[in-house]
């Protein structure tokens, strides 16, 4: 069975401080990992995915297979980063997953001025 | 493109009532799915479809039915609403861009069952 764990329900930082949202996963095969974000009154949207190795809005996330983690990091948080963040996994054990996602519990990030 | 649309935005039901949550997409995506979002539990997959006429169960399918008669539409039916189905429901569609199925979400339907 696949599982995603986000240990922090709430995370508060001040503007300009570094931020790290933790995500750990359990999956026997090679996972596809994503971070989704939901800003206030907006729909859930893709922030970044591990396979792209990209930086979006200053956020990066590195897949660590040894520690089964995919933590989201930003060196200098901004007030507009305040949102709900979900880590999600798409497994592909033996066949196509069609993008079926297993989500973590979510972390509410609040960036104070 | 409107993307993924959902109706209604809000709904209040009494226990035992039935209703259909509508979902439509105009991106010609083959894959569509329904999730429910509950505090402290993230989003959980209810049902999904890999194309017209093909549906399958997700993690929490009990109490819900789906059908997929067209590529565009994927309605979710609550047969006999229960308070445990109070939740926010999200519809999503996806396509295998670069081999990865990126999901596009609708705005959600907030359902309260009393």
GROMACS .gro file of C-alpha atoms in nm:
model
  227
    1UNK     CA    1   0.000   0.000   0.000
    2UNK     CA    2   0.118   0.351  -0.068
    3UNK     CA    3   0.111   0.623   0.191
    4UNK     CA    4   0.210   0.987   0.218
    5UNK     CA    5   0.273   1.154   0.550
    6UNK     CA    6   0.300   1.525   0.619
    7UNK     CA    7   0.384   1.548   0.988
    8UNK     CA    8   0.301   1.917   1.034
    9UNK     CA    9  -0.062   2.031   1.016
   10UNK     CA   10   0.039   2.394   1.072
   11UNK     CA   11   0.361   2.579   0.998
   12UNK     CA   12   0.422   2.945   1.075
   13UNK     CA   13   0.723   3.148   0.969
   14UNK     CA   14   0.806   3.515   0.929
   15UNK     CA   15   0.858   3.680   0.596
   16UNK     CA   16   1.212   3.630   0.471
   17UNK     CA   17   1.274   3.321   0.681
   18UNK     CA   18   1.349   2.983   0.526
   19UNK     CA   19   1.067   2.734   0.513
   20UNK     CA   20   1.062   2.357   0.481
   21UNK     CA   21   0.745   2.151   0.451
   22UNK     CA   22   0.809   1.786   0.523
   23UNK     CA   23   0.678   1.493   0.323
   24UNK     CA   24   0.756   1.126   0.368
   25UNK     CA   25   0.620   0.846   0.159
   26UNK     CA   26   0.587   0.471   0.158
   27UNK     CA   27   0.584   0.290  -0.176
   28UNK     CA   28   0.748  -0.025  -0.301
   29UNK     CA   29   0.816   0.084  -0.658
   30UNK     CA   30   0.941   0.402  -0.822
   31UNK     CA   31   0.704   0.681  -0.722
   32UNK     CA   32   0.609   0.997  -0.899
   33UNK     CA   33   0.587   1.275  -0.641
   34UNK     CA   34   0.417   1.609  -0.654
   35UNK     CA   35   0.346   1.915  -0.447
   36UNK     CA   36   0.003   2.073  -0.489
   37UNK     CA   37  -0.098   2.407  -0.342
   38UNK     CA   38  -0.435   2.558  -0.259
   39UNK     CA   39  -0.441   2.933  -0.203
   40UNK     CA   40  -0.736   3.092  -0.026
   41UNK     CA   41  -1.050   3.076  -0.243
   42UNK     CA   42  -0.862   2.915  -0.531
   43UNK     CA   43  -0.862   2.567  -0.667
   44UNK     CA   44  -0.595   2.308  -0.601
   45UNK     CA   45  -0.309   2.344  -0.847
   46UNK     CA   46   0.016   2.171  -0.923
   47UNK     CA   47   0.318   2.346  -0.774
   48UNK     CA   48   0.596   2.116  -0.883
   49UNK     CA   49   0.683   1.755  -0.957
   50UNK     CA   50   0.999   1.570  -0.878
   51UNK     CA   51   1.070   1.450  -1.229
   52UNK     CA   52   1.096   1.804  -1.362
   53UNK     CA   53   1.361   1.911  -1.112
   54UNK     CA   54   1.227   2.261  -1.141
   55UNK     CA   55   1.199   2.563  -0.915
   56UNK     CA   56   0.855   2.721  -0.908
   57UNK     CA   57   0.790   3.047  -0.718
   58UNK     CA   58   1.125   2.990  -0.546
   59UNK     CA   59   1.024   2.648  -0.416
   60UNK     CA   60   1.228   2.334  -0.476
   61UNK     CA   61   1.185   1.975  -0.370
   62UNK     CA   62   1.432   1.691  -0.394
   63UNK     CA   63   1.337   1.329  -0.394
   64UNK     CA   64   1.546   1.135  -0.143
   65UNK     CA   65   1.483   0.768  -0.206
   66UNK     CA   66   1.704   0.659   0.082
   67UNK     CA   67   1.499   0.856   0.333
   68UNK     CA   68   1.176   0.821   0.128
   69UNK     CA   69   1.123   1.195   0.155
   70UNK     CA   70   1.022   1.478  -0.076
   71UNK     CA   71   1.048   1.790   0.137
   72UNK     CA   72   0.947   2.128  -0.007
   73UNK     CA   73   1.187   2.414   0.058
   74UNK     CA   74   1.208   2.786   0.000
   75UNK     CA   75   1.500   2.998   0.124
   76UNK     CA   76   1.302   3.320   0.179
   77UNK     CA   77   0.930   3.290   0.248
   78UNK     CA   78   0.686   3.554   0.122
   79UNK     CA   79   0.342   3.645   0.257
   80UNK     CA   80   0.182   3.528  -0.067
   81UNK     CA   81   0.316   3.178   0.003
   82UNK     CA   82   0.053   3.138   0.275
   83UNK     CA   83  -0.164   2.845   0.162
   84UNK     CA   84  -0.245   2.479   0.211
   85UNK     CA   85   0.022   2.250   0.068
   86UNK     CA   86  -0.031   1.887  -0.021
   87UNK     CA   87   0.232   1.630  -0.102
   88UNK     CA   88   0.101   1.360  -0.336
   89UNK     CA   89   0.225   1.033  -0.479
   90UNK     CA   90   0.134   0.856  -0.797
   91UNK     CA   91   0.236   0.494  -0.798
   92UNK     CA   92   0.293   0.273  -1.098
   93UNK     CA   93   0.339  -0.077  -0.960
   94UNK     CA   94   0.331  -0.304  -1.263
   95UNK     CA   95   0.125  -0.081  -1.487
   96UNK     CA   96   0.012   0.270  -1.556
   97UNK     CA   97  -0.130   0.460  -1.262
   98UNK     CA   98  -0.333   0.697  -1.481
   99UNK     CA   99  -0.230   0.964  -1.238
  100UNK     CA  100  -0.423   0.830  -0.940
  101UNK     CA  101  -0.293   1.031  -0.650
  102UNK     CA  102  -0.245   0.949  -0.286
  103UNK     CA  103  -0.235   1.269  -0.085
  104UNK     CA  104  -0.081   1.356   0.245
  105UNK     CA  105  -0.285   1.524   0.516
  106UNK     CA  106  -0.176   1.870   0.410
  107UNK     CA  107   0.019   2.149   0.582
  108UNK     CA  108  -0.120   2.498   0.629
  109UNK     CA  109   0.165   2.745   0.586
  110UNK     CA  110   0.124   3.092   0.729
  111UNK     CA  111   0.386   3.354   0.654
  112UNK     CA  112   0.368   3.651   0.891
  113UNK     CA  113   0.479   4.001   0.788
  114UNK     CA  114  -1.098   2.692  -2.207
  115UNK     CA  115  -1.307   2.674  -1.892
  116UNK     CA  116  -1.095   2.382  -1.767
  117UNK     CA  117  -1.271   2.167  -1.506
  118UNK     CA  118  -1.608   2.296  -1.390
  119UNK     CA  119  -1.822   2.171  -1.102
  120UNK     CA  120  -2.180   2.241  -1.000
  121UNK     CA  121  -2.318   2.323  -0.756
  122UNK     CA  122  -2.066   2.518  -0.545
  123UNK     CA  123  -2.261   2.458  -0.225
  124UNK     CA  124  -2.530   2.208  -0.130
  125UNK     CA  125  -2.715   2.116   0.187
  126UNK     CA  126  -2.892   1.780   0.201
  127UNK     CA  127  -3.096   1.598   0.459
  128UNK     CA  128  -2.998   1.247   0.557
  129UNK     CA  129  -3.137   0.998   0.306
  130UNK     CA  130  -3.169   1.240   0.017
  131UNK     CA  131  -2.995   1.172  -0.312
  132UNK     CA  132  -2.821   1.411  -0.547
  133UNK     CA  133  -2.572   1.433  -0.832
  134UNK     CA  134  -2.258   1.644  -0.831
  135UNK     CA  135  -2.174   1.755  -1.181
  136UNK     CA  136  -1.825   1.769  -1.330
  137UNK     CA  137  -1.726   1.866  -1.682
  138UNK     CA  138  -1.399   1.934  -1.860
  139UNK     CA  139  -1.327   2.083  -2.200
  140UNK     CA  140  -0.964   1.972  -2.238
  141UNK     CA  141  -1.039   1.633  -2.397
  142UNK     CA  142  -0.871   1.454  -2.107
  143UNK     CA  143  -0.929   1.081  -2.093
  144UNK     CA  144  -0.874   1.044  -1.720
  145UNK     CA  145  -1.114   1.192  -1.464
  146UNK     CA  146  -1.149   1.138  -1.092
  147UNK     CA  147  -1.339   1.241  -0.782
  148UNK     CA  148  -1.179   1.319  -0.447
  149UNK     CA  149  -1.317   1.424  -0.113
  150UNK     CA  150  -1.129   1.660   0.114
  151UNK     CA  151  -1.167   1.626   0.489
  152UNK     CA  152  -0.974   1.810   0.763
  153UNK     CA  153  -0.668   1.618   0.874
  154UNK     CA  154  -0.713   1.353   0.605
  155UNK     CA  155  -0.607   1.527   0.290
  156UNK     CA  156  -0.780   1.429  -0.032
  157UNK     CA  157  -0.900   1.073  -0.082
  158UNK     CA  158  -0.991   0.917  -0.416
  159UNK     CA  159  -1.356   0.811  -0.447
  160UNK     CA  160  -1.390   0.692  -0.808
  161UNK     CA  161  -1.202   0.740  -1.130
  162UNK     CA  162  -1.244   0.684  -1.501
  163UNK     CA  163  -0.987   0.617  -1.769
  164UNK     CA  164  -1.226   0.691  -2.055
  165UNK     CA  165  -1.587   0.694  -2.164
  166UNK     CA  166  -1.764   0.382  -2.042
  167UNK     CA  167  -1.483   0.281  -1.803
  168UNK     CA  168  -1.492   0.353  -1.430
  169UNK     CA  169  -1.334   0.202  -1.122
  170UNK     CA  170  -1.333   0.246  -0.746
  171UNK     CA  171  -1.084   0.444  -0.550
  172UNK     CA  172  -1.003   0.441  -0.181
  173UNK     CA  173  -1.345   0.545  -0.043
  174UNK     CA  174  -1.618   0.446  -0.293
  175UNK     CA  175  -1.897   0.338  -0.057
  176UNK     CA  176  -2.214   0.545  -0.090
  177UNK     CA  177  -2.117   0.690  -0.427
  178UNK     CA  178  -2.187   0.595  -0.788
  179UNK     CA  179  -2.032   0.724  -1.107
  180UNK     CA  180  -2.078   0.681  -1.479
  181UNK     CA  181  -1.891   0.817  -1.781
  182UNK     CA  182  -2.102   0.834  -2.093
  183UNK     CA  183  -1.893   1.106  -2.260
  184UNK     CA  184  -1.531   1.221  -2.242
  185UNK     CA  185  -1.641   1.557  -2.107
  186UNK     CA  186  -1.869   1.463  -1.816
  187UNK     CA  187  -1.816   1.261  -1.500
  188UNK     CA  188  -2.105   1.300  -1.252
  189UNK     CA  189  -2.088   1.171  -0.895
  190UNK     CA  190  -2.411   1.039  -0.742
  191UNK     CA  191  -2.487   1.018  -0.374
  192UNK     CA  192  -2.751   0.749  -0.341
  193UNK     CA  193  -2.866   0.812   0.017
  194UNK     CA  194  -2.679   1.096   0.182
  195UNK     CA  195  -2.531   1.044   0.529
  196UNK     CA  196  -2.371   1.298   0.765
  197UNK     CA  197  -2.037   1.120   0.711
  198UNK     CA  198  -2.048   1.244   0.352
  199UNK     CA  199  -2.024   1.605   0.463
  200UNK     CA  200  -1.710   1.715   0.283
  201UNK     CA  201  -1.565   1.918   0.001
  202UNK     CA  202  -1.566   1.728  -0.326
  203UNK     CA  203  -1.313   1.787  -0.602
  204UNK     CA  204  -1.326   1.663  -0.955
  205UNK     CA  205  -1.003   1.638  -1.153
  206UNK     CA  206  -0.897   1.550  -1.503
  207UNK     CA  207  -0.555   1.463  -1.637
  208UNK     CA  208  -0.352   1.372  -1.940
  209UNK     CA  209  -0.012   1.205  -1.977
  210UNK     CA  210   0.196   1.507  -2.056
  211UNK     CA  211   0.560   1.399  -2.086
  212UNK     CA  212   0.458   1.062  -1.947
  213UNK     CA  213   0.332   1.209  -1.621
  214UNK     CA  214  -0.039   1.247  -1.555
  215UNK     CA  215  -0.073   1.605  -1.437
  216UNK     CA  216  -0.406   1.659  -1.263
  217UNK     CA  217  -0.626   1.964  -1.316
  218UNK     CA  218  -0.878   2.028  -1.041
  219UNK     CA  219  -1.220   2.186  -1.038
  220UNK     CA  220  -1.319   2.455  -0.785
  221UNK     CA  221  -1.493   2.207  -0.553
  222UNK     CA  222  -1.843   2.148  -0.418
  223UNK     CA  223  -1.900   2.199  -0.047
  224UNK     CA  224  -2.163   1.949   0.071
  225UNK     CA  225  -2.330   1.946   0.411
  226UNK     CA  226  -2.555   1.659   0.514
  227UNK     CA  227  -2.776   1.724   0.816
   0.00000   0.00000   0.00000
